[in-house]
Amino acid sequence: MAPRVVLVGPMGAGKSAVGALLARDLGVVLRDTDADVEAVAGRPVATVFAEDGEAAFRALERAAVVDALDGHSGVLSLGGGSVLDADTRADLVALRSPVVLLTTTWEHVRSRLGDTSTRPMLAGGAEERWRQVMSSREKHYAEVADHVVPTDGRSARQVADVVLRLLALH
C-alpha cells in the first residue's frame, strides 16, 4: 500500500488545504504527518519543539513518515522539514507514487501563515527565518519532487486542479 500522492513543500504553501481538496476529489483520506506527530506526542508540534527540542520532533516526524508511506493509500501531506532526513528523501525518491512539491514565496506566504507563534521554525523574525529555512531545504525538495506546482496567486482549488491533471498523466 502506498499513498496516491505525496505533497511536500514549505510551511504556508497550502499542503493542508490542497490535500483536503485532493482527498475529497479522489474519494480518499488525507493524512498529515504533523497531525500524526501531535497524536503520538499528545501535544502540538510547537510544544514538542519547545519542550523536547527539534531532534526529538524530527525523530517523531521520521517515524510518522515511515508509517504513512507504508500504510496509507490516500493523499499524504508531509511536514515542511521532513525532507531534511536523508532516509525520508531516499524513501520518497524510491516511491512509485508521485511526489508533488508545492512552492510559494514569502510575499504570498506571509498572509497565509497568520500567527507565526505556533511555528517554531519561524521564531526570532518570521521573514528572515522563513527565507533561511527555504534556502536550506530547496535542494531537498527538488531532489524528491516528481512535479512542482507554484501556488502563488492561485486558490487551493486551482492548485488542486493542477495536481489532479498531473496525477492523470503520472
Tab-separated table of C-alpha atoms in Angstrom:
chain	number	residue	atom	x	y	z
A	1	MET	CA	0.000	0.000	0.000
A	2	ALA	CA	1.337	3.427	-0.938
A	3	PRO	CA	-0.113	6.937	-0.943
A	4	ARG	CA	-1.964	8.080	-4.054
A	5	VAL	CA	0.073	11.302	-3.963
A	6	VAL	CA	2.527	12.874	-1.526
A	7	LEU	CA	2.596	16.646	-1.030
A	8	VAL	CA	5.798	18.324	0.109
A	9	GLY	CA	6.785	21.946	0.436
A	10	PRO	CA	7.390	24.775	2.836
A	11	MET	CA	5.081	25.906	5.583
A	12	GLY	CA	2.341	28.072	4.157
A	13	ALA	CA	2.464	26.583	0.648
A	14	GLY	CA	-1.021	25.144	1.056
A	15	LYS	CA	-0.332	21.443	1.595
A	16	SER	CA	-3.197	21.027	4.072
A	17	ALA	CA	-5.801	22.960	2.080
A	18	VAL	CA	-4.815	21.425	-1.257
A	19	GLY	CA	-4.511	17.986	0.315
A	20	ALA	CA	-8.043	18.199	1.716
A	21	LEU	CA	-9.445	19.089	-1.708
A	22	LEU	CA	-7.474	16.327	-3.426
A	23	ALA	CA	-8.617	13.758	-0.893
A	24	ARG	CA	-12.244	14.759	-1.380
A	25	ASP	CA	-11.927	14.758	-5.180
A	26	LEU	CA	-10.217	11.357	-5.209
A	27	GLY	CA	-12.522	9.842	-2.598
A	28	VAL	CA	-9.664	9.017	-0.245
A	29	VAL	CA	-8.410	10.123	3.173
A	30	LEU	CA	-5.924	12.936	3.779
A	31	ARG	CA	-3.139	12.109	6.214
A	32	ASP	CA	-0.822	14.782	7.590
A	33	THR	CA	2.381	13.718	9.320
A	34	ASP	CA	2.339	16.793	11.574
A	35	ALA	CA	-1.067	15.668	12.863
A	36	ASP	CA	0.346	12.158	13.337
A	37	VAL	CA	3.207	13.558	15.417
A	38	GLU	CA	0.770	15.556	17.516
A	39	ALA	CA	-1.381	12.471	18.093
A	40	VAL	CA	1.603	10.385	19.218
A	41	ALA	CA	3.113	13.149	21.359
A	42	GLY	CA	-0.234	14.252	22.771
A	43	ARG	CA	0.875	17.850	22.251
A	44	PRO	CA	1.073	20.391	19.440
A	45	VAL	CA	4.213	20.436	17.295
A	46	ALA	CA	5.211	23.808	18.785
A	47	THR	CA	5.084	22.326	22.281
A	48	VAL	CA	7.158	19.296	21.266
A	49	PHE	CA	9.756	21.668	19.812
A	50	ALA	CA	9.756	23.883	22.900
A	51	GLU	CA	9.817	21.123	25.496
A	52	ASP	CA	11.764	18.330	23.784
A	53	GLY	CA	13.769	20.110	21.072
A	54	GLU	CA	13.993	19.793	17.321
A	55	ALA	CA	15.847	16.449	17.377
A	56	ALA	CA	13.038	14.798	19.331
A	57	PHE	CA	10.466	16.266	16.973
A	58	ARG	CA	12.396	15.063	13.908
A	59	ALA	CA	12.551	11.533	15.335
A	60	LEU	CA	8.777	11.527	15.806
A	61	GLU	CA	8.354	13.001	12.330
A	62	ARG	CA	10.528	10.306	10.735
A	63	ALA	CA	8.504	7.578	12.446
A	64	ALA	CA	5.278	9.201	11.220
A	65	VAL	CA	6.598	9.359	7.642
A	66	VAL	CA	7.687	5.695	7.681
A	67	ASP	CA	4.290	4.614	8.986
A	68	ALA	CA	2.370	6.755	6.487
A	69	LEU	CA	4.411	5.732	3.445
A	70	ASP	CA	3.857	2.085	4.335
A	71	GLY	CA	0.253	2.176	5.482
A	72	HIS	CA	-1.673	4.969	3.787
A	73	SER	CA	-3.305	4.795	0.376
A	74	GLY	CA	-4.790	8.293	0.224
A	75	VAL	CA	-3.305	11.769	-0.001
A	76	LEU	CA	-0.271	12.300	2.223
A	77	SER	CA	0.931	15.722	3.332
A	78	LEU	CA	4.402	15.800	4.854
A	79	GLY	CA	5.629	18.390	7.317
A	80	GLY	CA	7.796	21.056	5.699
A	81	GLY	CA	11.009	19.818	7.311
A	82	SER	CA	10.523	16.112	6.705
A	83	VAL	CA	12.816	16.289	3.664
A	84	LEU	CA	15.750	17.145	5.939
A	85	ASP	CA	16.023	13.457	6.783
A	86	ALA	CA	18.176	11.572	4.247
A	87	ASP	CA	16.224	8.339	4.762
A	88	THR	CA	12.950	10.141	4.110
A	89	ARG	CA	14.374	11.621	0.908
A	90	ALA	CA	15.525	8.162	-0.208
A	91	ASP	CA	12.082	6.731	0.570
A	92	LEU	CA	10.385	9.458	-1.451
A	93	VAL	CA	12.718	9.036	-4.423
A	94	ALA	CA	12.076	5.272	-4.436
A	95	LEU	CA	8.324	5.705	-4.031
A	96	ARG	CA	6.194	4.742	-7.001
A	97	SER	CA	3.619	7.354	-6.023
A	98	PRO	CA	4.035	10.885	-7.372
A	99	VAL	CA	5.595	13.441	-5.058
A	100	VAL	CA	4.314	16.960	-5.709
A	101	LEU	CA	6.213	19.977	-4.449
A	102	LEU	CA	4.008	22.979	-3.711
A	103	THR	CA	6.074	26.158	-3.881
A	104	THR	CA	5.457	29.683	-2.685
A	105	THR	CA	7.299	32.909	-1.923
A	106	TRP	CA	7.455	34.938	1.284
A	107	GLU	CA	5.360	37.673	-0.316
A	108	HIS	CA	2.458	35.243	-0.693
A	109	VAL	CA	3.020	33.035	2.324
A	110	ARG	CA	3.102	35.938	4.788
A	111	SER	CA	-0.683	36.339	4.716
A	112	ARG	CA	-1.301	32.579	4.804
A	113	LEU	CA	0.730	31.951	7.949
A	114	GLY	CA	-1.145	34.300	10.251
A	115	ASP	CA	0.101	33.940	13.828
A	116	THR	CA	3.647	32.613	13.482
A	117	SER	CA	3.981	31.965	17.223
A	118	THR	CA	2.739	28.420	16.584
A	119	ARG	CA	5.520	27.839	14.046
A	120	PRO	CA	8.741	27.052	15.929
A	121	MET	CA	10.924	27.315	12.836
A	122	LEU	CA	9.949	30.994	12.493
A	123	ALA	CA	10.909	32.094	15.989
A	124	GLY	CA	13.090	35.192	16.027
A	125	GLY	CA	11.900	37.036	12.925
A	126	ALA	CA	9.424	35.292	10.675
A	127	GLU	CA	10.546	36.558	7.264
A	128	GLU	CA	14.267	36.100	7.818
A	129	ARG	CA	13.771	32.657	9.355
A	130	TRP	CA	11.365	31.571	6.573
A	131	ARG	CA	13.914	32.580	3.937
A	132	GLN	CA	16.711	30.756	5.799
A	133	VAL	CA	14.591	27.640	6.175
A	134	MET	CA	13.665	27.720	2.483
A	135	SER	CA	17.270	28.208	1.441
A	136	SER	CA	18.349	25.176	3.466
A	137	ARG	CA	15.534	22.956	2.136
A	138	GLU	CA	15.201	23.907	-1.548
A	139	LYS	CA	17.692	21.323	-2.790
A	140	HIS	CA	15.984	18.595	-0.752
A	141	TYR	CA	12.561	19.463	-2.127
A	142	ALA	CA	13.949	19.392	-5.666
A	143	GLU	CA	15.569	16.015	-5.026
A	144	VAL	CA	12.290	14.297	-4.142
A	145	ALA	CA	9.773	16.090	-6.367
A	146	ASP	CA	8.294	14.466	-9.445
A	147	HIS	CA	6.259	17.611	-10.121
A	148	VAL	CA	6.486	21.238	-8.986
A	149	VAL	CA	3.352	23.352	-8.661
A	150	PRO	CA	3.665	27.052	-7.783
A	151	THR	CA	0.838	28.196	-5.510
A	152	ASP	CA	1.328	31.974	-5.565
A	153	GLY	CA	-1.714	33.776	-6.918
A	154	ARG	CA	-3.733	30.546	-7.059
A	155	SER	CA	-6.539	29.360	-4.846
A	156	ALA	CA	-6.307	25.960	-3.194
A	157	ARG	CA	-8.922	24.772	-5.703
A	158	GLN	CA	-6.813	25.928	-8.650
A	159	VAL	CA	-3.728	24.209	-7.247
A	160	ALA	CA	-5.667	21.009	-6.565
A	161	ASP	CA	-6.928	21.041	-10.152
A	162	VAL	CA	-3.353	21.312	-11.454
A	163	VAL	CA	-2.300	18.390	-9.240
A	164	LEU	CA	-5.258	16.308	-10.431
A	165	ARG	CA	-4.187	16.877	-14.038
A	166	LEU	CA	-0.653	15.796	-13.140
A	167	LEU	CA	-1.963	12.659	-11.443
A	168	ALA	CA	-3.908	11.760	-14.580
A	169	LEU	CA	-0.630	11.933	-16.531
A	170	HIS	CA	1.503	10.084	-13.976
